[in-house]
PDB file of C-alpha atoms in Angstrom:
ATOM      1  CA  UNK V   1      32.446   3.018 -43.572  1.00 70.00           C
ATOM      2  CA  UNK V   2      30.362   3.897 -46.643  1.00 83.00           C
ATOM      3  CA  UNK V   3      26.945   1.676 -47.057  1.00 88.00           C
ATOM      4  CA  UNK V   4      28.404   0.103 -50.108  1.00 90.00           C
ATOM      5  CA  UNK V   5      31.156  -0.983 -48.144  1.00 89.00           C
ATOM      6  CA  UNK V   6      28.806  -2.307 -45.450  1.00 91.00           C
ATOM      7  CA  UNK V   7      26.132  -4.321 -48.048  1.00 92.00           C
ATOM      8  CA  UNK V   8      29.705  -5.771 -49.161  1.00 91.00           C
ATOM      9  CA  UNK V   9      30.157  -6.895 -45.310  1.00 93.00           C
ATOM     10  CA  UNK V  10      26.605  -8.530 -45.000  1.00 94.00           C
ATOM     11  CA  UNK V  11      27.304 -10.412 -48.573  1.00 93.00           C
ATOM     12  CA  UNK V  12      30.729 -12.169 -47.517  1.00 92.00           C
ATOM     13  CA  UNK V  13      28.971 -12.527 -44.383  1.00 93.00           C
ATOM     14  CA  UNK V  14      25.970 -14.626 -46.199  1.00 94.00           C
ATOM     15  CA  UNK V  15      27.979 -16.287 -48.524  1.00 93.00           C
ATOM     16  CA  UNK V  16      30.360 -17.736 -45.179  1.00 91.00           C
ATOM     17  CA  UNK V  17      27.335 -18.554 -43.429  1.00 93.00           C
ATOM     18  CA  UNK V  18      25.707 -20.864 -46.005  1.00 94.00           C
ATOM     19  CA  UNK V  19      29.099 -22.099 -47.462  1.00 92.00           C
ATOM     20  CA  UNK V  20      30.880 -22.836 -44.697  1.00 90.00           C
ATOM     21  CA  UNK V  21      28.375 -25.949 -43.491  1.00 91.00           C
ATOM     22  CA  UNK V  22      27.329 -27.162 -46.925  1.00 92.00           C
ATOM     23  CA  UNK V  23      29.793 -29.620 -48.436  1.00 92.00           C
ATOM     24  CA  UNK V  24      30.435 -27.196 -51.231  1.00 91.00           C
ATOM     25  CA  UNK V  25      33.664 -25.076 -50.427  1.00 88.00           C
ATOM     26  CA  UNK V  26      33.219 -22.098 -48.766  1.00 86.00           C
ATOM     27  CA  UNK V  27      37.597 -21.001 -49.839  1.00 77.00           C
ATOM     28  CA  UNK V  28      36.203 -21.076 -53.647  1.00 78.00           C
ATOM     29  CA  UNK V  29      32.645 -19.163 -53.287  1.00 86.00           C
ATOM     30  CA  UNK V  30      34.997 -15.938 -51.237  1.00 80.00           C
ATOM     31  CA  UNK V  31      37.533 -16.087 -54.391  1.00 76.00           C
ATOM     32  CA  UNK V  32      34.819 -15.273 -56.520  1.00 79.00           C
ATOM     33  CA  UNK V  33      33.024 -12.958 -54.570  1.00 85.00           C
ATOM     34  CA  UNK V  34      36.007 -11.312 -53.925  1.00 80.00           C
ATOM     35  CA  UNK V  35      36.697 -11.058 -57.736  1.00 80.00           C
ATOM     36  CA  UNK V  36      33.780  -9.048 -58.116  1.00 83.00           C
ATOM     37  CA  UNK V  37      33.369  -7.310 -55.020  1.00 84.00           C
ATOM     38  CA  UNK V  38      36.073  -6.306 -53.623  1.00 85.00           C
ATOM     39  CA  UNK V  39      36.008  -4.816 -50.004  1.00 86.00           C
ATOM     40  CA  UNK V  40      38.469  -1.482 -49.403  1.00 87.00           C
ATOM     41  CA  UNK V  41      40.757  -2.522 -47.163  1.00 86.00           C
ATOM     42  CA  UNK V  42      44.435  -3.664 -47.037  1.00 87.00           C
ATOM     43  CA  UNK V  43      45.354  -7.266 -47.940  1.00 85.00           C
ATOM     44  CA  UNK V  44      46.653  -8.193 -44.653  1.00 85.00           C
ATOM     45  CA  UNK V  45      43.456  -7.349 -43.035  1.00 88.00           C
ATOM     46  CA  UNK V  46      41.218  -8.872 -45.547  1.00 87.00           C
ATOM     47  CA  UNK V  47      43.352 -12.345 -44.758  1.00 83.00           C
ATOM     48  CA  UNK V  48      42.629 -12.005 -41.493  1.00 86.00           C
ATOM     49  CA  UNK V  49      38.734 -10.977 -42.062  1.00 89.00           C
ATOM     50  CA  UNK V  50      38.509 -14.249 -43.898  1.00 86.00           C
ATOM     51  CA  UNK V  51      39.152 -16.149 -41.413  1.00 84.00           C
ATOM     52  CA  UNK V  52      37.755 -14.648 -38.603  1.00 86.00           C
ATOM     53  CA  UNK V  53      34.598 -14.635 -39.987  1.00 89.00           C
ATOM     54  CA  UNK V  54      34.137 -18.164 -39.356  1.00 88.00           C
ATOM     55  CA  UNK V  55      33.534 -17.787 -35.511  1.00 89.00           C
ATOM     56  CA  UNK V  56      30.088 -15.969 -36.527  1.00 91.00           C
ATOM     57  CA  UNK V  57      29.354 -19.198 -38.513  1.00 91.00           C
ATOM     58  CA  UNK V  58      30.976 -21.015 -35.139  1.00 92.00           C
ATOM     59  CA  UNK V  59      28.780 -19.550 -32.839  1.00 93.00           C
ATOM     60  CA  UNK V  60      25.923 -20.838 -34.788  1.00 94.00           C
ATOM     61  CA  UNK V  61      26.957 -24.694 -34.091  1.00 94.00           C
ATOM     62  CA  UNK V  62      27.672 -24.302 -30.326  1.00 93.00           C
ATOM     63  CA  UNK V  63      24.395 -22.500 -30.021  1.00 94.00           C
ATOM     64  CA  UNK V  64      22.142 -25.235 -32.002  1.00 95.00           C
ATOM     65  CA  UNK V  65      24.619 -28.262 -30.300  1.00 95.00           C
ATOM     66  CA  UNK V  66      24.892 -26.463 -26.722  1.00 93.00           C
ATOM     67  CA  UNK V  67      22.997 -28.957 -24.782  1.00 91.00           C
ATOM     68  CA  UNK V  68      24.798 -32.071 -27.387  1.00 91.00           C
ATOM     69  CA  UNK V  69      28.188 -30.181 -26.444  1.00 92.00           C
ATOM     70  CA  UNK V  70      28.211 -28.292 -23.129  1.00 90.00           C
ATOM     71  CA  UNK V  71      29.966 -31.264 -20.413  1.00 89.00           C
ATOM     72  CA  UNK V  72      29.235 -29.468 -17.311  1.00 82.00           C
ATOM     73  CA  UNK V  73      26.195 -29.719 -15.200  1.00 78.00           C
ATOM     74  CA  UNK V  74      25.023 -29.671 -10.799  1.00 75.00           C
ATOM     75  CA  UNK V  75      23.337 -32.652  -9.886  1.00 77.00           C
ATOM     76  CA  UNK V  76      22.868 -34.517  -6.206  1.00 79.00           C
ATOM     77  CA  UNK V  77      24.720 -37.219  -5.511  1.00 77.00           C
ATOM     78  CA  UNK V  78      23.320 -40.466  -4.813  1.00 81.00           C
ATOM     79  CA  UNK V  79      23.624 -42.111  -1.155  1.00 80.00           C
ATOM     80  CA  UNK V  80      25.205 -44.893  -2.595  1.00 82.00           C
ATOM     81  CA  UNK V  81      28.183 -43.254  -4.795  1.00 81.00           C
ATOM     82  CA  UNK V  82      28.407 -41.167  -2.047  1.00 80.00           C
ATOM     83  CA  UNK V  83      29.688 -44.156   0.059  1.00 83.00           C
ATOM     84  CA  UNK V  84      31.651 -45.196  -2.648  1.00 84.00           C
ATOM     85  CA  UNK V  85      33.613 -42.245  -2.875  1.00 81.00           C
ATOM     86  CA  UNK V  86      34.300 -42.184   0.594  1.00 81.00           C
ATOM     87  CA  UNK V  87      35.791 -45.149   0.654  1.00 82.00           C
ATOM     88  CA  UNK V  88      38.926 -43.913  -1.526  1.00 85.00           C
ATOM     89  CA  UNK V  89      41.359 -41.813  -0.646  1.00 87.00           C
ATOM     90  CA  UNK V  90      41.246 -38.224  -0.026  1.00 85.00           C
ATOM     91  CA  UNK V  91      42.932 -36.920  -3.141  1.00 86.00           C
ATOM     92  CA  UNK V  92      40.692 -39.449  -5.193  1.00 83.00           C
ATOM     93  CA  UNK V  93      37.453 -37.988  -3.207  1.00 81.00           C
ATOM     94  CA  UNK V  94      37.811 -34.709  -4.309  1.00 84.00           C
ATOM     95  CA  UNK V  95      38.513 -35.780  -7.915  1.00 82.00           C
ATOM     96  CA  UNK V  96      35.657 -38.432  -8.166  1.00 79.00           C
ATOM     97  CA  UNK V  97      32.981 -35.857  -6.081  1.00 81.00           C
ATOM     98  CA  UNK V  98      33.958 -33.335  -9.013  1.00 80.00           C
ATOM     99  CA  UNK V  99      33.052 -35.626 -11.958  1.00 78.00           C
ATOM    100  CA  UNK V 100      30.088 -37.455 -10.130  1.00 79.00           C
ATOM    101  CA  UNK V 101      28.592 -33.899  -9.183  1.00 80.00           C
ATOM    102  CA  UNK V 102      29.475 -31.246 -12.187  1.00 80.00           C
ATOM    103  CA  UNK V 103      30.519 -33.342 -15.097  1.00 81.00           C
ATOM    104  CA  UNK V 104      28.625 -35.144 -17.876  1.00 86.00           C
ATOM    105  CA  UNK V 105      31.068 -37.709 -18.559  1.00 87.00           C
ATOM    106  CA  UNK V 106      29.237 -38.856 -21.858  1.00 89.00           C
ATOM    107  CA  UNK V 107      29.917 -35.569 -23.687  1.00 91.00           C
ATOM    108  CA  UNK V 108      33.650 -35.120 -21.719  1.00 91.00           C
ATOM    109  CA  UNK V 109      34.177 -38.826 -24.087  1.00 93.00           C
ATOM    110  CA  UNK V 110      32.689 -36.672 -26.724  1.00 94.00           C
ATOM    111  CA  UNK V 111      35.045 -33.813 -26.549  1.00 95.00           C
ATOM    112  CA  UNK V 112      37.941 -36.384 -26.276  1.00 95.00           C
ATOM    113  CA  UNK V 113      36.823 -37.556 -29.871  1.00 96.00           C
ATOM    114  CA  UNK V 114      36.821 -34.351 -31.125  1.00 95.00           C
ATOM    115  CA  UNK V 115      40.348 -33.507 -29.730  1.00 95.00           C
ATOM    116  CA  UNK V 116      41.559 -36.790 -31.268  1.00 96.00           C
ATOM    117  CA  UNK V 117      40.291 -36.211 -34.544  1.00 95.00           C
ATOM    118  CA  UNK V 118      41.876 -32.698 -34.575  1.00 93.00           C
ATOM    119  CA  UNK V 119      45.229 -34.062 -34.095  1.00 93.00           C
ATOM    120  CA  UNK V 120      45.996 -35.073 -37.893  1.00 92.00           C
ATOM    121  CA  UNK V 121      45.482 -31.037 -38.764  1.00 88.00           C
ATOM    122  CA  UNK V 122      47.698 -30.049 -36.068  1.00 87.00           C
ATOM    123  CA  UNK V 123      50.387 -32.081 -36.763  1.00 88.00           C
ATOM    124  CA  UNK V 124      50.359 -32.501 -40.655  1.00 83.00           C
ATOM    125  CA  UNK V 125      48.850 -29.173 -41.580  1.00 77.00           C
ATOM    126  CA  UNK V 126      49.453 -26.551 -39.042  1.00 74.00           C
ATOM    127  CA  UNK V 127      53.312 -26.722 -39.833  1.00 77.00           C
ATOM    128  CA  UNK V 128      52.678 -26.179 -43.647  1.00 78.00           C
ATOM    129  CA  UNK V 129      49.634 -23.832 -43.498  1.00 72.00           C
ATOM    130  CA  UNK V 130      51.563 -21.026 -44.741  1.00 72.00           C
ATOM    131  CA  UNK V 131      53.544 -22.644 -47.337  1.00 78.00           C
ATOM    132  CA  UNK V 132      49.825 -24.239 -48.288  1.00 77.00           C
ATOM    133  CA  UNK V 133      47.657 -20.490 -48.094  1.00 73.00           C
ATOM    134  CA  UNK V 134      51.173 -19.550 -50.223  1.00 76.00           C
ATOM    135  CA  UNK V 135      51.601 -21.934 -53.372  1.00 79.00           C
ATOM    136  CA  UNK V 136      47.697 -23.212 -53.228  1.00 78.00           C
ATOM    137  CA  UNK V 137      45.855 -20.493 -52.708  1.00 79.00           C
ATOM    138  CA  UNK V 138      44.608 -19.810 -56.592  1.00 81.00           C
ATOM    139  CA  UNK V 139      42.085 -20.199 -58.589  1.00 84.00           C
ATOM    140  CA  UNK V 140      43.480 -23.196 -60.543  1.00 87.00           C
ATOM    141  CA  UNK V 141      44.001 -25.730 -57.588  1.00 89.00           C
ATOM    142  CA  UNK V 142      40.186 -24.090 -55.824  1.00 89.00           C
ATOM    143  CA  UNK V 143      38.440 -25.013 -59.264  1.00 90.00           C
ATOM    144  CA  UNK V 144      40.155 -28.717 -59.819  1.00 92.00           C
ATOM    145  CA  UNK V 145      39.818 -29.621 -56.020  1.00 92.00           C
ATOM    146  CA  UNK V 146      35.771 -28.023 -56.446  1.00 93.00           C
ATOM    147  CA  UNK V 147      35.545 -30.601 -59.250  1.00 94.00           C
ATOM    148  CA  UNK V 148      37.717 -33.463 -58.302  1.00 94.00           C
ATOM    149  CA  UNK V 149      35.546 -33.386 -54.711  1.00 94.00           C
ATOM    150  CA  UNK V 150      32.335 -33.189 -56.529  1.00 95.00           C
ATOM    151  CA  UNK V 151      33.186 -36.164 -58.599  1.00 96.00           C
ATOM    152  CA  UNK V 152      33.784 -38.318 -55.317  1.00 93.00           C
ATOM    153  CA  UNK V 153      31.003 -37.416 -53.773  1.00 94.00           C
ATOM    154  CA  UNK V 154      28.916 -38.381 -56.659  1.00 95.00           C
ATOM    155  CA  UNK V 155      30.699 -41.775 -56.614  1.00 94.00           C
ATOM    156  CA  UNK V 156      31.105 -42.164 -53.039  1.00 92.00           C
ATOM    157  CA  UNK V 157      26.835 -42.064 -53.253  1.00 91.00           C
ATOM    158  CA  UNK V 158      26.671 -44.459 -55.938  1.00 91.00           C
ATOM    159  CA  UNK V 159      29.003 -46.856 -54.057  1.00 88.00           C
ATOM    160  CA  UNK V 160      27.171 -46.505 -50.292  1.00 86.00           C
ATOM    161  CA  UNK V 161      24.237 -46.196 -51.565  1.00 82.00           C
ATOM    162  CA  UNK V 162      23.492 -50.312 -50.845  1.00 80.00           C
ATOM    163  CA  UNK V 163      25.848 -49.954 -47.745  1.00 85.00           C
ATOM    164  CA  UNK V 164      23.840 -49.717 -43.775  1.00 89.00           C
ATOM    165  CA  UNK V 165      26.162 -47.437 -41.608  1.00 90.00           C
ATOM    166  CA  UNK V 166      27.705 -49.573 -38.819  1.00 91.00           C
ATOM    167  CA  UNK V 167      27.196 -45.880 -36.849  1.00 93.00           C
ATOM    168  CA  UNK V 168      24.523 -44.081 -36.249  1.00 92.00           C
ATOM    169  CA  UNK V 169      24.291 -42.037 -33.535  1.00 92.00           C
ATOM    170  CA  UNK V 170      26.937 -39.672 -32.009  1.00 93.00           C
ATOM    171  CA  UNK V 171      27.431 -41.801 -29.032  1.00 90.00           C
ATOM    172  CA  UNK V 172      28.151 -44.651 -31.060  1.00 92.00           C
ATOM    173  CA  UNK V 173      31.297 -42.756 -32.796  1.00 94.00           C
ATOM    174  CA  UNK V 174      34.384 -44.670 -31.652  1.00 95.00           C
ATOM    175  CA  UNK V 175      37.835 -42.949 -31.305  1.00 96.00           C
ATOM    176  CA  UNK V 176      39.418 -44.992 -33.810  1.00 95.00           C
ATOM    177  CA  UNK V 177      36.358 -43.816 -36.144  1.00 96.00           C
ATOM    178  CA  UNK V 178      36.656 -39.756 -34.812  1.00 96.00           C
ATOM    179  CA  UNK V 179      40.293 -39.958 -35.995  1.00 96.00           C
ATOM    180  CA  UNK V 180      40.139 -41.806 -39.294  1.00 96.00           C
ATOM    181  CA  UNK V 181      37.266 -38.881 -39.719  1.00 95.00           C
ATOM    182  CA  UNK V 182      40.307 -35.967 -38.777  1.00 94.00           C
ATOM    183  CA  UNK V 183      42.795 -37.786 -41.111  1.00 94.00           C
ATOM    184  CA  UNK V 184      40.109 -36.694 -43.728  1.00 94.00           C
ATOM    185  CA  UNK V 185      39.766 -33.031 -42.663  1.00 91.00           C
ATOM    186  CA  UNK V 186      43.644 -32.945 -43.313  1.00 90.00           C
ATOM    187  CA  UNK V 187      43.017 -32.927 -46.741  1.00 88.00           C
ATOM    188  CA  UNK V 188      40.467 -29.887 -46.626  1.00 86.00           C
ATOM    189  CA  UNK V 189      44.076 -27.332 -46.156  1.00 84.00           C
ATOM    190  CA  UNK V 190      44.248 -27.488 -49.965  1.00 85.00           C
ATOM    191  CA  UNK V 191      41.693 -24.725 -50.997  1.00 84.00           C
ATOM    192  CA  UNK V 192      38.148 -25.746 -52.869  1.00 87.00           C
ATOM    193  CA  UNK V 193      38.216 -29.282 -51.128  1.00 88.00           C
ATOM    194  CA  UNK V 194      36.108 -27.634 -48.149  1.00 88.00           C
ATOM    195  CA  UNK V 195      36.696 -28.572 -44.328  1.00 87.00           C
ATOM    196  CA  UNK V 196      33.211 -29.767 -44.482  1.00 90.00           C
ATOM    197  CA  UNK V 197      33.140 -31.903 -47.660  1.00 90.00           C
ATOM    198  CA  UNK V 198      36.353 -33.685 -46.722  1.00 92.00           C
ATOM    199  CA  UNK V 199      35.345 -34.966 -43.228  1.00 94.00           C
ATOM    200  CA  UNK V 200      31.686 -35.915 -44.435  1.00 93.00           C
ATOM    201  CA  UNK V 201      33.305 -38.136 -47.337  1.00 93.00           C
ATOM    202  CA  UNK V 202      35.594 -39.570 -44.618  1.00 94.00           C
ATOM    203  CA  UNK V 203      33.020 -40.188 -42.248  1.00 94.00           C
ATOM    204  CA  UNK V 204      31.108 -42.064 -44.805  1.00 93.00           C
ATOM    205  CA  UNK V 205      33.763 -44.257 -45.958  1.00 93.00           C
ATOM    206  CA  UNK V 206      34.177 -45.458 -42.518  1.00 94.00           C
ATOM    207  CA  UNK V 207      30.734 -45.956 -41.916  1.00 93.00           C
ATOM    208  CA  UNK V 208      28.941 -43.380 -40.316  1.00 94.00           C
ATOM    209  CA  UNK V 209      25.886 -42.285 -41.223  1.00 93.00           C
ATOM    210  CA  UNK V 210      25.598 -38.502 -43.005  1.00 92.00           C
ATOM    211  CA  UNK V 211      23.919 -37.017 -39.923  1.00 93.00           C
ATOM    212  CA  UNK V 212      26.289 -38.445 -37.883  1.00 94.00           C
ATOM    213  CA  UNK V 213      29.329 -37.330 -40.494  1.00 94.00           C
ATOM    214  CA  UNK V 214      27.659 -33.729 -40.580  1.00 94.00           C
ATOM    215  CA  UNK V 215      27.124 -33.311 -37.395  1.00 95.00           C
ATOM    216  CA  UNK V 216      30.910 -34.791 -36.046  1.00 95.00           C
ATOM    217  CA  UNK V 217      31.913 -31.943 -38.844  1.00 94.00           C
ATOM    218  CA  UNK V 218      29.925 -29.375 -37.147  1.00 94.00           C
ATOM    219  CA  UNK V 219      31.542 -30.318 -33.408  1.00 95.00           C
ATOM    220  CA  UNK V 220      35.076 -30.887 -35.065  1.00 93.00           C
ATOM    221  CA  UNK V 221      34.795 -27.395 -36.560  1.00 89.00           C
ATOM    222  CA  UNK V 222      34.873 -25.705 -33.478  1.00 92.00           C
ATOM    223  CA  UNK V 223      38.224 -25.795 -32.229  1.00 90.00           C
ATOM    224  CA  UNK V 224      39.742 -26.083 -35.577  1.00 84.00           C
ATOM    225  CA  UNK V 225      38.356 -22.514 -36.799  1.00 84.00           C
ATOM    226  CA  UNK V 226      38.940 -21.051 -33.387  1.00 84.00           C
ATOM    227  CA  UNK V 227      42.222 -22.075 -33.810  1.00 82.00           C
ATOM    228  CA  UNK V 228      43.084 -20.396 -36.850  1.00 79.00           C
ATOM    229  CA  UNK V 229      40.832 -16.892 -35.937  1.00 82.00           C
ATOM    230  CA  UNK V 230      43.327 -16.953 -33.098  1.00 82.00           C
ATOM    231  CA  UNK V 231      46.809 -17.175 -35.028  1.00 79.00           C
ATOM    232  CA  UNK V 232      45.329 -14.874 -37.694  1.00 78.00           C
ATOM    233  CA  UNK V 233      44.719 -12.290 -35.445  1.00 81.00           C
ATOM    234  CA  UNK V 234      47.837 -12.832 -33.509  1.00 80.00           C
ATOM    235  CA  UNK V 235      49.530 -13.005 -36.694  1.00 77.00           C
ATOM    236  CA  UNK V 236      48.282  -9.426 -37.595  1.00 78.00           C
ATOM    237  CA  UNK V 237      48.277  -7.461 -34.253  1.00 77.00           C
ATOM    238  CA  UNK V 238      45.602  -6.119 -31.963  1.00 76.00           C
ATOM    239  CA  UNK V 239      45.922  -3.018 -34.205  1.00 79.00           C
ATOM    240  CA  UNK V 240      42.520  -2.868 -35.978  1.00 85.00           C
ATOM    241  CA  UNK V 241      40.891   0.302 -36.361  1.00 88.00           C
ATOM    242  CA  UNK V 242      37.468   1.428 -35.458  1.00 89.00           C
ATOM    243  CA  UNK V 243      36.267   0.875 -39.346  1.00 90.00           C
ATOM    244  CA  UNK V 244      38.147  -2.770 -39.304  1.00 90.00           C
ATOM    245  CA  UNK V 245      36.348  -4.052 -35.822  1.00 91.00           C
ATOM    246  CA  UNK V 246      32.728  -2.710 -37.272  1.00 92.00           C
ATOM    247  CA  UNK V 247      33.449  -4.826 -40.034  1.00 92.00           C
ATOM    248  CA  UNK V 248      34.488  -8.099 -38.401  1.00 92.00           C
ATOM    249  CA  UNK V 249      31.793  -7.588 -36.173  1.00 94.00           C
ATOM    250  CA  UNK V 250      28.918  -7.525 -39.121  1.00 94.00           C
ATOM    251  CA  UNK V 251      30.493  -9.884 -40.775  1.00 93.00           C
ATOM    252  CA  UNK V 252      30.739 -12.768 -38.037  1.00 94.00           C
ATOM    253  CA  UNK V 253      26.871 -11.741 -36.617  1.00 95.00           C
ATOM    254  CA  UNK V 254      25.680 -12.138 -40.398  1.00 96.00           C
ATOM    255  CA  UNK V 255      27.250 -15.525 -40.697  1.00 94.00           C
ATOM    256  CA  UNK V 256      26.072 -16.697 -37.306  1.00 96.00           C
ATOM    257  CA  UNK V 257      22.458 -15.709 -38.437  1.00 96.00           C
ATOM    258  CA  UNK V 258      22.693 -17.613 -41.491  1.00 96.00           C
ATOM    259  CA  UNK V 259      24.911 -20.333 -40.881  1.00 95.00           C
ATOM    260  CA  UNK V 260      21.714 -21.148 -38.338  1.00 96.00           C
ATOM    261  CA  UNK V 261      19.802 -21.151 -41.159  1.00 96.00           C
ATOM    262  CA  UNK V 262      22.406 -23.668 -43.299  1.00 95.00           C
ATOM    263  CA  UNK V 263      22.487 -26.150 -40.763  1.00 95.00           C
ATOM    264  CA  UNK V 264      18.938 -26.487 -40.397  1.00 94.00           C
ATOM    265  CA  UNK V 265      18.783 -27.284 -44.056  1.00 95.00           C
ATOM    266  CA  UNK V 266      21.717 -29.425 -44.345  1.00 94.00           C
ATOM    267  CA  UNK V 267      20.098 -31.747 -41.045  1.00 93.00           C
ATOM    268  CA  UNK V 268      16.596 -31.382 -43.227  1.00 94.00           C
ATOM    269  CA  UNK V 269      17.764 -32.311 -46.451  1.00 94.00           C
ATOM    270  CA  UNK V 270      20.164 -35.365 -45.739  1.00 91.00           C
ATOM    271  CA  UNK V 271      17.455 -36.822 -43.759  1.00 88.00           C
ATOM    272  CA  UNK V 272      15.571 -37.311 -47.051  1.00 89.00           C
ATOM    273  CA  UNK V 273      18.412 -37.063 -49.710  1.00 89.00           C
ATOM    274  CA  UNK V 274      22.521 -37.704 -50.022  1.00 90.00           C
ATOM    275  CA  UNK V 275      25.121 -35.475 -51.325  1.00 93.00           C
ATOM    276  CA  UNK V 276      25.201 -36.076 -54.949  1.00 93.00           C
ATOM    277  CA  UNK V 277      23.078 -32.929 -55.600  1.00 94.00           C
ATOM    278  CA  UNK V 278      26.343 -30.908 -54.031  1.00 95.00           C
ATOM    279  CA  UNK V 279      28.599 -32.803 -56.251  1.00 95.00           C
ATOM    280  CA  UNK V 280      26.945 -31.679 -59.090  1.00 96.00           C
ATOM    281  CA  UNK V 281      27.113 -28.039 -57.994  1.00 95.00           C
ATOM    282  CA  UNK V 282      30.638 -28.556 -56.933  1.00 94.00           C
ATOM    283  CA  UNK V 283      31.483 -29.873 -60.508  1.00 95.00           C
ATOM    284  CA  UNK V 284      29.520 -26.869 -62.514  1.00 94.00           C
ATOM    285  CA  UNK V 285      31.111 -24.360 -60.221  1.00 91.00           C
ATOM    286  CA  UNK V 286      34.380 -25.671 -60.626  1.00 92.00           C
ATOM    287  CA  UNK V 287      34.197 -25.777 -64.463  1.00 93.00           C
ATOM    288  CA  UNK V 288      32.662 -22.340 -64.209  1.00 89.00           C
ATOM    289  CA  UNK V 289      35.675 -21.031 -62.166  1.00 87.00           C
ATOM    290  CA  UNK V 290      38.280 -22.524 -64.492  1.00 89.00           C
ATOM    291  CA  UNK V 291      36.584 -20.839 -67.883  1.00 90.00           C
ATOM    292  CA  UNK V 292      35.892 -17.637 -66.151  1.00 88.00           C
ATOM    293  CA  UNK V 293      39.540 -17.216 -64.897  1.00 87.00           C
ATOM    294  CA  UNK V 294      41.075 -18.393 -68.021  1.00 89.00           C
ATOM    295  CA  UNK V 295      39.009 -16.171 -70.580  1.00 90.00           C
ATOM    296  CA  UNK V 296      40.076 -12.969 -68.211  1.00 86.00           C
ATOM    297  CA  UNK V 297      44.102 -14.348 -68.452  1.00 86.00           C
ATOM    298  CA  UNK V 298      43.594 -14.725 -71.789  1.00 89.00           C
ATOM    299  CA  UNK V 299      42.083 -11.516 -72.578  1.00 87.00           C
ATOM    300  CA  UNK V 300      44.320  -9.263 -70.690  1.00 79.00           C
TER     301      UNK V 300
END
């Protein structure tokens, strides 16, 4: 792999880690990367690098979240549940000694929210996410959905801004909440809407506060982007050559790097500000998108 090749690597790699977190499309920032620098490799792997990319910027949340996220732990029993325990039956004993001893049941609730919330885009998206990357995939429908997106979150701001979240911690997120929050990330298949930006405007409708709505998106991107690394790369083969594993690997360790560094600032800045800032970009991108693509159609 040539060095130019690799700087290309470590500037997809940026770009994923500090668009992939902030509410500002990271699908619409790689189409016009990619329109100016274009890596050298077939189509069908650059799908796939694309997408698998996203488990660098992955890695970053369930290293900053571990001890919010991990569920497992050893502790002693007291003598009292002890007793308790023994009291049921055997089959019961086993089960119950396993939770008491090794499992934090406060973060096992938190992973069931999470699943819950993840069942929308398994169900209404998964089906279609072909026919979606197929038809939608284009700069037209990435520039209207980075505008239409930064509009609402612009007036979503004005309209909560007299509002007081009826949640604001984690622990306080209630299922019915978590999957009201995953009907939102359903809409984030259409390209430009960003995963991100759809589930933090949902979670604010219903009444979360934005660190609690970014940080739900964080947790809720985990098995969602796992998910599709996996059926991208099943979908291609384990055929990848030496060149093509170099540059997933640089690509995923540069967005882990700086999708640490996104999140930081996103948890930072929302603690002081809201969103409307990111509307704005989203709007001027958007525009910028549409006139950029159009004067190239209309000069060829």
């Amino acid at each position: 792999m040539s060095v130019i090749e690799f700087l290309k690597v470590i500037l997809l790699g940026i770009v994923e880690g500090i668009t992939e977190w902030l509410p500002i499309s990271s699908t619409g920032h790689m189409i016009l990367v990619d329109e100016f620098i274009k890596l050298d490799v077939s189509k069908d792997f650059k799908d796939v690098f694309m997408v698998v990319i996203q488990l660098g910027a992955i890695l970053a949340v369930v290293v900053l979240y571990w001890n919010k996220l991990w569920p497992f732990y050893i502790k002693k029993l007291p003598r009292r549940t002890e007793l308790a325990i023994k009291k049921k039956p055997k089959w019961a004993q086993v089960i119950l000694t396993f939770v008491e001893r090794f499992c934090d049941k406060e973060k096992w609730i938190l992973w069931f929210k999470i699943v819950v919330a993840c069942i929308p885009t398994i169900v209404i998206a998964l089906p279609f996410n072909d026919v979606i990357e197929e038809k939608f995939m284009n700069y037209v429908v990435v520039a209207i959905a980075l505008i239409v997106y930064g509009v609402l979150f612009i007036v979503i701001e004005n309209y909560n801004h007299k509002r007081t979240p009826s949640c604001t911690s984690i622990e306080d997120l209630s299922f019915k909440t978590a999957f009201l929050i995953g009907c939102f990330q359903v809409l984030s298949v259409v390209p430009g809407t960003s995963r991100s930006g759809s589930t933090i405007i949902g979670g604010i409708l219903v009444g979360t506060s934005r660190t609690v709505a970014a940080e739900f998106t964080f947790f809720l991107g985990i098995p969602v982007m796992f998910g599709a690394s996996l059926l991208k790369i099943v979908k291609f083969g384990l055929a990848f050559t030496t060149t093509e594993v170099i540059i997933l690997l640089v690509g995923m360790v540069v967005a882990f790097v700086v999708s640490i560094l996104a999140i930081k600032f996103l948890m930072g800045y929302i603690k002081k500000h809201d969103f409307k800032a990111f509307g704005w970009y989203r709007i001027v991108l958007g525009v910028l998108v549409l006139g950029y693509f159009i004067g190239k159609t209309l000069l060829s």
